């Protein structure tokens, strides 16, 4: 069952079958009779549960490796994969970056951060690290389309979606900090509903993948493929850093990857509903985020 306890075989969006991160069981969810889809769903859930049980046993048998060792691994990865510099033609590809992580760190303590604007990053990572944890920051303010994309990712990809929630519910935050904190102090709202919950969750991992791309904003133009996240104390990997928007959409089309329908409705950058507006065609993709405030980042990558 997904986060809402419903059988996703009854409400899957149209997804083109793929032979990479989608298992045979997941692919069969989109076709055949109701009985065959149900059987495929149950088989996939069993495989999922078995993988999680085995992974938890391995985690229990080995503690998280120390920060000094992880920092050395990150430095080695930056040297091996970065080529002659950020943006150089000899940088490693996204697939090569993920394969390096699989070799050097494995997937037991790896996480993918995903806003559910699309499922490209989880798809890319899961091809090397099946059933990797995908962290979804469930802020309580998401568009219904974003929650639907989250459910489709959980139902169709061989990943384990983890809903990361703030300490306070929206009503509790309203009671403590005043109603609609986002409207007058969006930085504080992001800190409580995104930054702190993610930092708390990352404490159990050794490496996290992000979908940050250099072309998205000037603040992201120098994003490396691999670095050490000093704030959170683990390796940070940005496999798609060199990708353009065309690269992203081209990959999604080739592999039948789920996209948030808001992308086709004037929202090239999707965050919480109260803080995200439509953007005019050709404008800065992130100009619809926190409109009216001197703010372009939520704090996760700064």
PDB file of C-alpha atoms in Angstrom:
ATOM      1  CA  UNK A   1       0.000   0.000   0.000  1.00  0.00           C
ATOM      2  CA  UNK A   2       1.116   3.582  -0.578  1.00  0.00           C
ATOM      3  CA  UNK A   3       1.122   6.384   1.974  1.00  0.00           C
ATOM      4  CA  UNK A   4      -2.648   6.752   1.764  1.00  0.00           C
ATOM      5  CA  UNK A   5      -3.431   3.048   2.031  1.00  0.00           C
ATOM      6  CA  UNK A   6      -4.898   2.678  -1.447  1.00  0.00           C
ATOM      7  CA  UNK A   7      -4.102   0.134  -4.126  1.00  0.00           C
ATOM      8  CA  UNK A   8      -2.182   2.115  -6.786  1.00  0.00           C
ATOM      9  CA  UNK A   9      -3.142  -0.365  -9.518  1.00  0.00           C
ATOM     10  CA  UNK A  10      -6.537   1.334  -9.601  1.00  0.00           C
ATOM     11  CA  UNK A  11      -5.214   4.825 -10.349  1.00  0.00           C
ATOM     12  CA  UNK A  12      -1.938   4.653 -12.244  1.00  0.00           C
ATOM     13  CA  UNK A  13      -1.214   7.402 -14.764  1.00  0.00           C
ATOM     14  CA  UNK A  14      -0.190   6.361 -18.238  1.00  0.00           C
ATOM     15  CA  UNK A  15       3.390   5.144 -17.961  1.00  0.00           C
ATOM     16  CA  UNK A  16       5.401   3.730 -20.844  1.00  0.00           C
ATOM     17  CA  UNK A  17       6.973   0.373 -19.886  1.00  0.00           C
ATOM     18  CA  UNK A  18      10.702   0.611 -19.168  1.00  0.00           C
ATOM     19  CA  UNK A  19      13.273  -2.098 -18.615  1.00  0.00           C
ATOM     20  CA  UNK A  20      15.486  -0.138 -16.228  1.00  0.00           C
ATOM     21  CA  UNK A  21      14.259   1.001 -12.837  1.00  0.00           C
ATOM     22  CA  UNK A  22      10.783  -0.450 -13.365  1.00  0.00           C
ATOM     23  CA  UNK A  23      10.519  -4.116 -12.434  1.00  0.00           C
ATOM     24  CA  UNK A  24       8.582  -6.555 -14.596  1.00  0.00           C
ATOM     25  CA  UNK A  25       5.905  -6.523 -11.929  1.00  0.00           C
ATOM     26  CA  UNK A  26       5.714  -2.748 -11.961  1.00  0.00           C
ATOM     27  CA  UNK A  27       5.547  -2.650 -15.749  1.00  0.00           C
ATOM     28  CA  UNK A  28       2.679  -5.142 -15.758  1.00  0.00           C
ATOM     29  CA  UNK A  29       0.677  -2.868 -13.484  1.00  0.00           C
ATOM     30  CA  UNK A  30      -0.183  -0.741 -16.508  1.00  0.00           C
ATOM     31  CA  UNK A  31      -1.698  -3.504 -18.629  1.00  0.00           C
ATOM     32  CA  UNK A  32      -3.582  -6.775 -18.537  1.00  0.00           C
ATOM     33  CA  UNK A  33      -6.641  -7.750 -16.580  1.00  0.00           C
ATOM     34  CA  UNK A  34      -7.513  -6.470 -13.129  1.00  0.00           C
ATOM     35  CA  UNK A  35      -6.579  -9.868 -11.681  1.00  0.00           C
ATOM     36  CA  UNK A  36      -3.172  -9.891 -13.388  1.00  0.00           C
ATOM     37  CA  UNK A  37      -2.448  -6.330 -12.281  1.00  0.00           C
ATOM     38  CA  UNK A  38      -3.366  -7.213  -8.730  1.00  0.00           C
ATOM     39  CA  UNK A  39      -1.109 -10.281  -8.800  1.00  0.00           C
ATOM     40  CA  UNK A  40       1.753  -8.209 -10.197  1.00  0.00           C
ATOM     41  CA  UNK A  41       1.233  -5.568  -7.539  1.00  0.00           C
ATOM     42  CA  UNK A  42       1.304  -8.162  -4.766  1.00  0.00           C
ATOM     43  CA  UNK A  43       4.461  -9.781  -6.196  1.00  0.00           C
ATOM     44  CA  UNK A  44       6.170  -6.418  -6.357  1.00  0.00           C
ATOM     45  CA  UNK A  45       5.193  -5.591  -2.778  1.00  0.00           C
ATOM     46  CA  UNK A  46       6.663  -8.908  -1.617  1.00  0.00           C
ATOM     47  CA  UNK A  47       9.935  -8.192  -3.414  1.00  0.00           C
ATOM     48  CA  UNK A  48       9.965  -4.712  -1.904  1.00  0.00           C
ATOM     49  CA  UNK A  49       9.419  -6.043   1.617  1.00  0.00           C
ATOM     50  CA  UNK A  50      12.086  -8.720   1.229  1.00  0.00           C
ATOM     51  CA  UNK A  51      14.623  -6.173   0.030  1.00  0.00           C
ATOM     52  CA  UNK A  52      13.878  -3.803   2.911  1.00  0.00           C
ATOM     53  CA  UNK A  53      14.197  -6.598   5.480  1.00  0.00           C
ATOM     54  CA  UNK A  54      17.562  -7.672   4.076  1.00  0.00           C
ATOM     55  CA  UNK A  55      18.787  -4.094   3.955  1.00  0.00           C
ATOM     56  CA  UNK A  56      17.756  -3.405   7.540  1.00  0.00           C
ATOM     57  CA  UNK A  57      19.676  -6.494   8.632  1.00  0.00           C
ATOM     58  CA  UNK A  58      22.787  -5.205   6.860  1.00  0.00           C
ATOM     59  CA  UNK A  59      22.350  -1.765   8.404  1.00  0.00           C
ATOM     60  CA  UNK A  60      22.066  -3.292  11.853  1.00  0.00           C
ATOM     61  CA  UNK A  61      25.258  -5.273  11.252  1.00  0.00           C
ATOM     62  CA  UNK A  62      27.329  -2.237  10.240  1.00  0.00           C
ATOM     63  CA  UNK A  63      27.347   1.239  11.724  1.00  0.00           C
ATOM     64  CA  UNK A  64      27.382   4.356   9.567  1.00  0.00           C
ATOM     65  CA  UNK A  65      30.932   5.054   8.464  1.00  0.00           C
ATOM     66  CA  UNK A  66      32.609   8.065  10.048  1.00  0.00           C
ATOM     67  CA  UNK A  67      32.642  11.566   8.627  1.00  0.00           C
ATOM     68  CA  UNK A  68      36.395  11.631   7.958  1.00  0.00           C
ATOM     69  CA  UNK A  69      36.162   8.520   5.783  1.00  0.00           C
ATOM     70  CA  UNK A  70      33.142   9.876   3.913  1.00  0.00           C
ATOM     71  CA  UNK A  71      34.936  13.168   3.314  1.00  0.00           C
ATOM     72  CA  UNK A  72      37.862  11.264   1.755  1.00  0.00           C
ATOM     73  CA  UNK A  73      35.483   9.294  -0.470  1.00  0.00           C
ATOM     74  CA  UNK A  74      33.842  12.524  -1.643  1.00  0.00           C
ATOM     75  CA  UNK A  75      37.211  14.066  -2.492  1.00  0.00           C
ATOM     76  CA  UNK A  76      38.210  10.978  -4.440  1.00  0.00           C
ATOM     77  CA  UNK A  77      34.902  10.992  -6.305  1.00  0.00           C
ATOM     78  CA  UNK A  78      35.232  14.662  -7.204  1.00  0.00           C
ATOM     79  CA  UNK A  79      38.702  13.983  -8.632  1.00  0.00           C
ATOM     80  CA  UNK A  80      37.718  10.834 -10.523  1.00  0.00           C
ATOM     81  CA  UNK A  81      34.445  12.077 -11.962  1.00  0.00           C
ATOM     82  CA  UNK A  82      34.912  15.829 -12.330  1.00  0.00           C
ATOM     83  CA  UNK A  83      37.174  15.749 -15.365  1.00  0.00           C
ATOM     84  CA  UNK A  84      39.033  18.991 -15.983  1.00  0.00           C
ATOM     85  CA  UNK A  85      36.452  21.100 -14.160  1.00  0.00           C
ATOM     86  CA  UNK A  86      32.801  21.998 -13.648  1.00  0.00           C
ATOM     87  CA  UNK A  87      31.063  22.008 -17.012  1.00  0.00           C
ATOM     88  CA  UNK A  88      34.004  20.462 -18.866  1.00  0.00           C
ATOM     89  CA  UNK A  89      33.311  17.995 -21.635  1.00  0.00           C
ATOM     90  CA  UNK A  90      35.191  15.224 -19.874  1.00  0.00           C
ATOM     91  CA  UNK A  91      32.998  15.135 -16.775  1.00  0.00           C
ATOM     92  CA  UNK A  92      31.432  11.765 -15.995  1.00  0.00           C
ATOM     93  CA  UNK A  93      27.905  11.058 -17.185  1.00  0.00           C
ATOM     94  CA  UNK A  94      24.995  10.686 -14.781  1.00  0.00           C
ATOM     95  CA  UNK A  95      25.076   6.907 -15.191  1.00  0.00           C
ATOM     96  CA  UNK A  96      28.823   6.832 -14.477  1.00  0.00           C
ATOM     97  CA  UNK A  97      28.343   8.934 -11.348  1.00  0.00           C
ATOM     98  CA  UNK A  98      25.665   6.623  -9.964  1.00  0.00           C
ATOM     99  CA  UNK A  99      27.737   3.548 -10.841  1.00  0.00           C
ATOM    100  CA  UNK A 100      30.660   5.049  -8.908  1.00  0.00           C
ATOM    101  CA  UNK A 101      28.447   5.511  -5.843  1.00  0.00           C
ATOM    102  CA  UNK A 102      27.245   1.920  -6.125  1.00  0.00           C
ATOM    103  CA  UNK A 103      30.858   0.688  -6.160  1.00  0.00           C
ATOM    104  CA  UNK A 104      32.250   2.958  -3.466  1.00  0.00           C
ATOM    105  CA  UNK A 105      29.363   3.268  -1.037  1.00  0.00           C
ATOM    106  CA  UNK A 106      26.619   0.855  -2.019  1.00  0.00           C
ATOM    107  CA  UNK A 107      22.940   1.522  -1.534  1.00  0.00           C
ATOM    108  CA  UNK A 108      22.221   0.515   2.056  1.00  0.00           C
ATOM    109  CA  UNK A 109      22.745   4.042   3.365  1.00  0.00           C
ATOM    110  CA  UNK A 110      21.967   6.002   0.199  1.00  0.00           C
ATOM    111  CA  UNK A 111      19.046   8.373  -0.277  1.00  0.00           C
ATOM    112  CA  UNK A 112      17.565  10.298  -3.190  1.00  0.00           C
ATOM    113  CA  UNK A 113      15.949  13.650  -2.448  1.00  0.00           C
ATOM    114  CA  UNK A 114      13.015  14.212  -4.786  1.00  0.00           C
ATOM    115  CA  UNK A 115      10.557  17.110  -4.932  1.00  0.00           C
ATOM    116  CA  UNK A 116       8.289  15.047  -7.205  1.00  0.00           C
ATOM    117  CA  UNK A 117       8.413  17.582 -10.009  1.00  0.00           C
ATOM    118  CA  UNK A 118       9.520  14.541 -11.988  1.00  0.00           C
ATOM    119  CA  UNK A 119      10.842  11.043 -11.346  1.00  0.00           C
ATOM    120  CA  UNK A 120      13.959  11.269 -13.502  1.00  0.00           C
ATOM    121  CA  UNK A 121      16.503  11.258 -10.664  1.00  0.00           C
ATOM    122  CA  UNK A 122      14.923   8.296  -8.820  1.00  0.00           C
ATOM    123  CA  UNK A 123      14.788   6.428 -12.140  1.00  0.00           C
ATOM    124  CA  UNK A 124      18.457   7.130 -12.935  1.00  0.00           C
ATOM    125  CA  UNK A 125      19.627   6.075  -9.471  1.00  0.00           C
ATOM    126  CA  UNK A 126      17.386   3.003  -9.154  1.00  0.00           C
ATOM    127  CA  UNK A 127      18.858   1.458 -12.288  1.00  0.00           C
ATOM    128  CA  UNK A 128      22.075   0.912 -10.280  1.00  0.00           C
ATOM    129  CA  UNK A 129      20.617   0.895  -6.748  1.00  0.00           C
ATOM    130  CA  UNK A 130      17.192  -0.792  -6.827  1.00  0.00           C
ATOM    131  CA  UNK A 131      14.854   0.001  -3.924  1.00  0.00           C
ATOM    132  CA  UNK A 132      16.930   3.006  -2.921  1.00  0.00           C
ATOM    133  CA  UNK A 133      15.258   5.305  -0.401  1.00  0.00           C
ATOM    134  CA  UNK A 134      13.579   8.295  -2.063  1.00  0.00           C
ATOM    135  CA  UNK A 135      12.989  11.114   0.418  1.00  0.00           C
ATOM    136  CA  UNK A 136       9.853  13.181  -0.165  1.00  0.00           C
ATOM    137  CA  UNK A 137       9.585  16.288   2.004  1.00  0.00           C
ATOM    138  CA  UNK A 138       5.920  16.134   2.942  1.00  0.00           C
ATOM    139  CA  UNK A 139       5.543  19.768   4.006  1.00  0.00           C
ATOM    140  CA  UNK A 140       1.766  19.722   4.247  1.00  0.00           C
ATOM    141  CA  UNK A 141       1.506  22.421   1.597  1.00  0.00           C
ATOM    142  CA  UNK A 142       1.972  20.446  -1.634  1.00  0.00           C
ATOM    143  CA  UNK A 143      -0.162  20.641  -4.749  1.00  0.00           C
ATOM    144  CA  UNK A 144      -2.445  17.627  -5.151  1.00  0.00           C
ATOM    145  CA  UNK A 145      -0.603  16.908  -8.416  1.00  0.00           C
ATOM    146  CA  UNK A 146       2.676  16.634  -6.517  1.00  0.00           C
ATOM    147  CA  UNK A 147       1.211  14.139  -4.052  1.00  0.00           C
ATOM    148  CA  UNK A 148      -0.181  12.189  -7.003  1.00  0.00           C
ATOM    149  CA  UNK A 149       3.257  12.115  -8.619  1.00  0.00           C
ATOM    150  CA  UNK A 150       4.723  10.844  -5.351  1.00  0.00           C
ATOM    151  CA  UNK A 151       2.195   7.997  -5.315  1.00  0.00           C
ATOM    152  CA  UNK A 152       2.890   7.127  -8.968  1.00  0.00           C
ATOM    153  CA  UNK A 153       6.640   6.988  -8.277  1.00  0.00           C
ATOM    154  CA  UNK A 154       6.070   4.658  -5.323  1.00  0.00           C
ATOM    155  CA  UNK A 155       3.821   2.447  -7.454  1.00  0.00           C
ATOM    156  CA  UNK A 156       5.887   2.181 -10.637  1.00  0.00           C
ATOM    157  CA  UNK A 157       9.586   2.465  -9.786  1.00  0.00           C
ATOM    158  CA  UNK A 158      11.734   0.058  -7.810  1.00  0.00           C
ATOM    159  CA  UNK A 159      12.325   2.610  -5.063  1.00  0.00           C
ATOM    160  CA  UNK A 160      11.295   2.965  -1.425  1.00  0.00           C
ATOM    161  CA  UNK A 161       9.548   6.308  -0.897  1.00  0.00           C
ATOM    162  CA  UNK A 162      10.075   7.778   2.569  1.00  0.00           C
ATOM    163  CA  UNK A 163       7.770  10.620   3.613  1.00  0.00           C
ATOM    164  CA  UNK A 164       9.844  13.109   5.619  1.00  0.00           C
ATOM    165  CA  UNK A 165       7.611  15.270   7.788  1.00  0.00           C
ATOM    166  CA  UNK A 166       8.211  18.335   9.980  1.00  0.00           C
ATOM    167  CA  UNK A 167       7.997  18.149  13.751  1.00  0.00           C
ATOM    168  CA  UNK A 168       4.877  20.313  13.706  1.00  0.00           C
ATOM    169  CA  UNK A 169       1.766  19.767  11.592  1.00  0.00           C
ATOM    170  CA  UNK A 170       0.455  22.794   9.706  1.00  0.00           C
ATOM    171  CA  UNK A 171      -2.223  23.526  12.372  1.00  0.00           C
ATOM    172  CA  UNK A 172       0.384  23.159  15.128  1.00  0.00           C
ATOM    173  CA  UNK A 173       2.753  25.525  13.325  1.00  0.00           C
ATOM    174  CA  UNK A 174      -0.082  28.021  12.869  1.00  0.00           C
ATOM    175  CA  UNK A 175      -0.834  27.869  16.598  1.00  0.00           C
ATOM    176  CA  UNK A 176       2.786  28.461  17.600  1.00  0.00           C
ATOM    177  CA  UNK A 177       4.016  30.862  14.909  1.00  0.00           C
ATOM    178  CA  UNK A 178       0.842  32.420  13.556  1.00  0.00           C
ATOM    179  CA  UNK A 179      -1.278  31.474  10.584  1.00  0.00           C
ATOM    180  CA  UNK A 180       0.374  31.234   7.165  1.00  0.00           C
ATOM    181  CA  UNK A 181       3.970  31.742   8.274  1.00  0.00           C
ATOM    182  CA  UNK A 182       5.013  31.339   4.625  1.00  0.00           C
ATOM    183  CA  UNK A 183       3.252  34.598   3.772  1.00  0.00           C
ATOM    184  CA  UNK A 184       5.430  36.805   5.978  1.00  0.00           C
ATOM    185  CA  UNK A 185       8.536  34.733   6.805  1.00  0.00           C
ATOM    186  CA  UNK A 186       9.055  32.090   4.113  1.00  0.00           C
ATOM    187  CA  UNK A 187      12.645  31.452   5.225  1.00  0.00           C
ATOM    188  CA  UNK A 188      11.470  30.391   8.674  1.00  0.00           C
ATOM    189  CA  UNK A 189       8.728  28.259   7.154  1.00  0.00           C
ATOM    190  CA  UNK A 190      11.180  26.483   4.818  1.00  0.00           C
ATOM    191  CA  UNK A 191      13.605  25.965   7.697  1.00  0.00           C
ATOM    192  CA  UNK A 192      10.944  24.220   9.777  1.00  0.00           C
ATOM    193  CA  UNK A 193       9.172  22.284   7.051  1.00  0.00           C
ATOM    194  CA  UNK A 194      12.076  21.355   4.773  1.00  0.00           C
ATOM    195  CA  UNK A 195      15.586  22.012   6.065  1.00  0.00           C
ATOM    196  CA  UNK A 196      15.294  20.660   9.619  1.00  0.00           C
ATOM    197  CA  UNK A 197      13.318  17.514   8.697  1.00  0.00           C
ATOM    198  CA  UNK A 198      15.764  16.662   5.914  1.00  0.00           C
ATOM    199  CA  UNK A 199      18.817  17.230   8.122  1.00  0.00           C
ATOM    200  CA  UNK A 200      17.283  15.025  10.810  1.00  0.00           C
ATOM    201  CA  UNK A 201      16.627  12.265   8.279  1.00  0.00           C
ATOM    202  CA  UNK A 202      20.008  12.454   6.518  1.00  0.00           C
ATOM    203  CA  UNK A 203      21.762  11.703   9.813  1.00  0.00           C
ATOM    204  CA  UNK A 204      21.248   8.002   9.102  1.00  0.00           C
ATOM    205  CA  UNK A 205      22.726   8.035   5.588  1.00  0.00           C
ATOM    206  CA  UNK A 206      26.208   8.138   4.073  1.00  0.00           C
ATOM    207  CA  UNK A 207      25.328   9.639   0.686  1.00  0.00           C
ATOM    208  CA  UNK A 208      22.451  11.568  -0.803  1.00  0.00           C
ATOM    209  CA  UNK A 209      21.581  12.285  -4.402  1.00  0.00           C
ATOM    210  CA  UNK A 210      19.986  15.548  -5.518  1.00  0.00           C
ATOM    211  CA  UNK A 211      18.488  16.648  -8.819  1.00  0.00           C
ATOM    212  CA  UNK A 212      20.158  20.069  -8.783  1.00  0.00           C
ATOM    213  CA  UNK A 213      21.077  21.263 -12.279  1.00  0.00           C
ATOM    214  CA  UNK A 214      23.457  24.107 -13.067  1.00  0.00           C
ATOM    215  CA  UNK A 215      21.193  25.826 -15.559  1.00  0.00           C
ATOM    216  CA  UNK A 216      18.351  26.202 -13.052  1.00  0.00           C
ATOM    217  CA  UNK A 217      19.685  29.326 -11.347  1.00  0.00           C
ATOM    218  CA  UNK A 218      22.879  31.394 -10.953  1.00  0.00           C
ATOM    219  CA  UNK A 219      23.177  30.043  -7.406  1.00  0.00           C
ATOM    220  CA  UNK A 220      23.535  26.547  -8.886  1.00  0.00           C
ATOM    221  CA  UNK A 221      25.888  27.281 -11.778  1.00  0.00           C
ATOM    222  CA  UNK A 222      28.982  25.844 -10.057  1.00  0.00           C
ATOM    223  CA  UNK A 223      27.337  22.671  -8.729  1.00  0.00           C
ATOM    224  CA  UNK A 224      29.859  19.780  -8.751  1.00  0.00           C
ATOM    225  CA  UNK A 225      28.997  16.173  -9.516  1.00  0.00           C
ATOM    226  CA  UNK A 226      30.312  15.007  -6.146  1.00  0.00           C
ATOM    227  CA  UNK A 227      31.085  16.966  -3.015  1.00  0.00           C
ATOM    228  CA  UNK A 228      31.067  16.600   0.742  1.00  0.00           C
ATOM    229  CA  UNK A 229      28.053  18.114   2.482  1.00  0.00           C
ATOM    230  CA  UNK A 230      29.659  19.705   5.526  1.00  0.00           C
ATOM    231  CA  UNK A 231      26.334  20.871   6.934  1.00  0.00           C
ATOM    232  CA  UNK A 232      24.860  17.370   7.036  1.00  0.00           C
ATOM    233  CA  UNK A 233      28.052  15.312   7.292  1.00  0.00           C
ATOM    234  CA  UNK A 234      27.757  13.008   4.279  1.00  0.00           C
ATOM    235  CA  UNK A 235      28.625  12.668   0.593  1.00  0.00           C
ATOM    236  CA  UNK A 236      26.409  14.736  -1.719  1.00  0.00           C
ATOM    237  CA  UNK A 237      26.004  13.655  -5.337  1.00  0.00           C
ATOM    238  CA  UNK A 238      24.440  15.686  -8.143  1.00  0.00           C
ATOM    239  CA  UNK A 239      24.355  13.301 -11.141  1.00  0.00           C
ATOM    240  CA  UNK A 240      22.197  15.585 -13.292  1.00  0.00           C
ATOM    241  CA  UNK A 241      24.204  18.763 -12.639  1.00  0.00           C
ATOM    242  CA  UNK A 242      25.256  19.150 -16.277  1.00  0.00           C
ATOM    243  CA  UNK A 243      21.836  18.351 -17.739  1.00  0.00           C
ATOM    244  CA  UNK A 244      19.672  20.894 -19.523  1.00  0.00           C
ATOM    245  CA  UNK A 245      15.908  20.951 -19.369  1.00  0.00           C
ATOM    246  CA  UNK A 246      15.874  19.282 -22.782  1.00  0.00           C
ATOM    247  CA  UNK A 247      18.085  16.504 -21.433  1.00  0.00           C
ATOM    248  CA  UNK A 248      15.681  15.966 -18.540  1.00  0.00           C
ATOM    249  CA  UNK A 249      12.531  15.870 -20.662  1.00  0.00           C
ATOM    250  CA  UNK A 250      14.237  13.771 -23.323  1.00  0.00           C
ATOM    251  CA  UNK A 251      15.202  11.149 -20.763  1.00  0.00           C
ATOM    252  CA  UNK A 252      11.675  11.145 -19.335  1.00  0.00           C
ATOM    253  CA  UNK A 253      10.196  10.631 -22.808  1.00  0.00           C
ATOM    254  CA  UNK A 254      12.596   7.826 -23.738  1.00  0.00           C
ATOM    255  CA  UNK A 255      12.041   5.911 -20.508  1.00  0.00           C
ATOM    256  CA  UNK A 256       8.403   6.692 -19.814  1.00  0.00           C
ATOM    257  CA  UNK A 257       9.271   8.424 -16.545  1.00  0.00           C
ATOM    258  CA  UNK A 258       6.490  10.024 -14.530  1.00  0.00           C
ATOM    259  CA  UNK A 259       6.281  13.830 -14.749  1.00  0.00           C
ATOM    260  CA  UNK A 260       4.271  16.134 -12.535  1.00  0.00           C
ATOM    261  CA  UNK A 261       1.433  17.452 -14.769  1.00  0.00           C
ATOM    262  CA  UNK A 262       2.040  20.963 -13.414  1.00  0.00           C
ATOM    263  CA  UNK A 263       5.165  21.135 -15.594  1.00  0.00           C
ATOM    264  CA  UNK A 264       2.859  21.419 -18.596  1.00  0.00           C
ATOM    265  CA  UNK A 265       0.681  23.995 -16.850  1.00  0.00           C
ATOM    266  CA  UNK A 266       3.167  26.836 -16.512  1.00  0.00           C
ATOM    267  CA  UNK A 267       5.083  25.615 -13.446  1.00  0.00           C
ATOM    268  CA  UNK A 268       8.679  24.807 -14.517  1.00  0.00           C
ATOM    269  CA  UNK A 269       9.803  24.804 -10.873  1.00  0.00           C
ATOM    270  CA  UNK A 270       7.428  23.258  -8.353  1.00  0.00           C
ATOM    271  CA  UNK A 271       7.460  23.806  -4.611  1.00  0.00           C
ATOM    272  CA  UNK A 272       4.763  24.249  -2.001  1.00  0.00           C
ATOM    273  CA  UNK A 273       1.468  25.463  -3.443  1.00  0.00           C
ATOM    274  CA  UNK A 274       1.220  28.760  -1.503  1.00  0.00           C
ATOM    275  CA  UNK A 275       4.746  29.780  -2.578  1.00  0.00           C
ATOM    276  CA  UNK A 276       4.694  28.695  -6.235  1.00  0.00           C
ATOM    277  CA  UNK A 277       3.213  30.659  -9.130  1.00  0.00           C
ATOM    278  CA  UNK A 278       2.977  30.093 -12.866  1.00  0.00           C
ATOM    279  CA  UNK A 279       5.855  31.477 -14.910  1.00  0.00           C
ATOM    280  CA  UNK A 280       5.652  33.190 -18.289  1.00  0.00           C
ATOM    281  CA  UNK A 281       7.200  31.168 -21.094  1.00  0.00           C
ATOM    282  CA  UNK A 282      10.886  32.037 -21.422  1.00  0.00           C
ATOM    283  CA  UNK A 283      11.169  33.577 -17.946  1.00  0.00           C
ATOM    284  CA  UNK A 284      13.523  32.370 -15.205  1.00  0.00           C
ATOM    285  CA  UNK A 285      12.104  28.954 -14.241  1.00  0.00           C
ATOM    286  CA  UNK A 286      12.478  29.741 -10.541  1.00  0.00           C
ATOM    287  CA  UNK A 287      10.900  33.201 -10.732  1.00  0.00           C
ATOM    288  CA  UNK A 288       7.583  31.710  -9.676  1.00  0.00           C
ATOM    289  CA  UNK A 289       9.025  30.580  -6.355  1.00  0.00           C
ATOM    290  CA  UNK A 290       8.466  32.914  -3.381  1.00  0.00           C
ATOM    291  CA  UNK A 291       7.330  35.708  -5.699  1.00  0.00           C
ATOM    292  CA  UNK A 292       7.557  39.075  -3.973  1.00  0.00           C
ATOM    293  CA  UNK A 293      10.382  37.999  -1.673  1.00  0.00           C
ATOM    294  CA  UNK A 294      14.145  38.247  -2.060  1.00  0.00           C
ATOM    295  CA  UNK A 295      14.387  34.483  -1.943  1.00  0.00           C
ATOM    296  CA  UNK A 296      15.283  31.926  -4.621  1.00  0.00           C
ATOM    297  CA  UNK A 297      16.345  28.893  -2.553  1.00  0.00           C
ATOM    298  CA  UNK A 298      14.618  27.005   0.237  1.00  0.00           C
ATOM    299  CA  UNK A 299      17.885  26.364   2.073  1.00  0.00           C
ATOM    300  CA  UNK A 300      18.407  22.690   1.269  1.00  0.00           C
ATOM    301  CA  UNK A 301      21.338  23.385  -1.061  1.00  0.00           C
ATOM    302  CA  UNK A 302      22.842  26.520   0.477  1.00  0.00           C
TER     303      UNK A 302
END
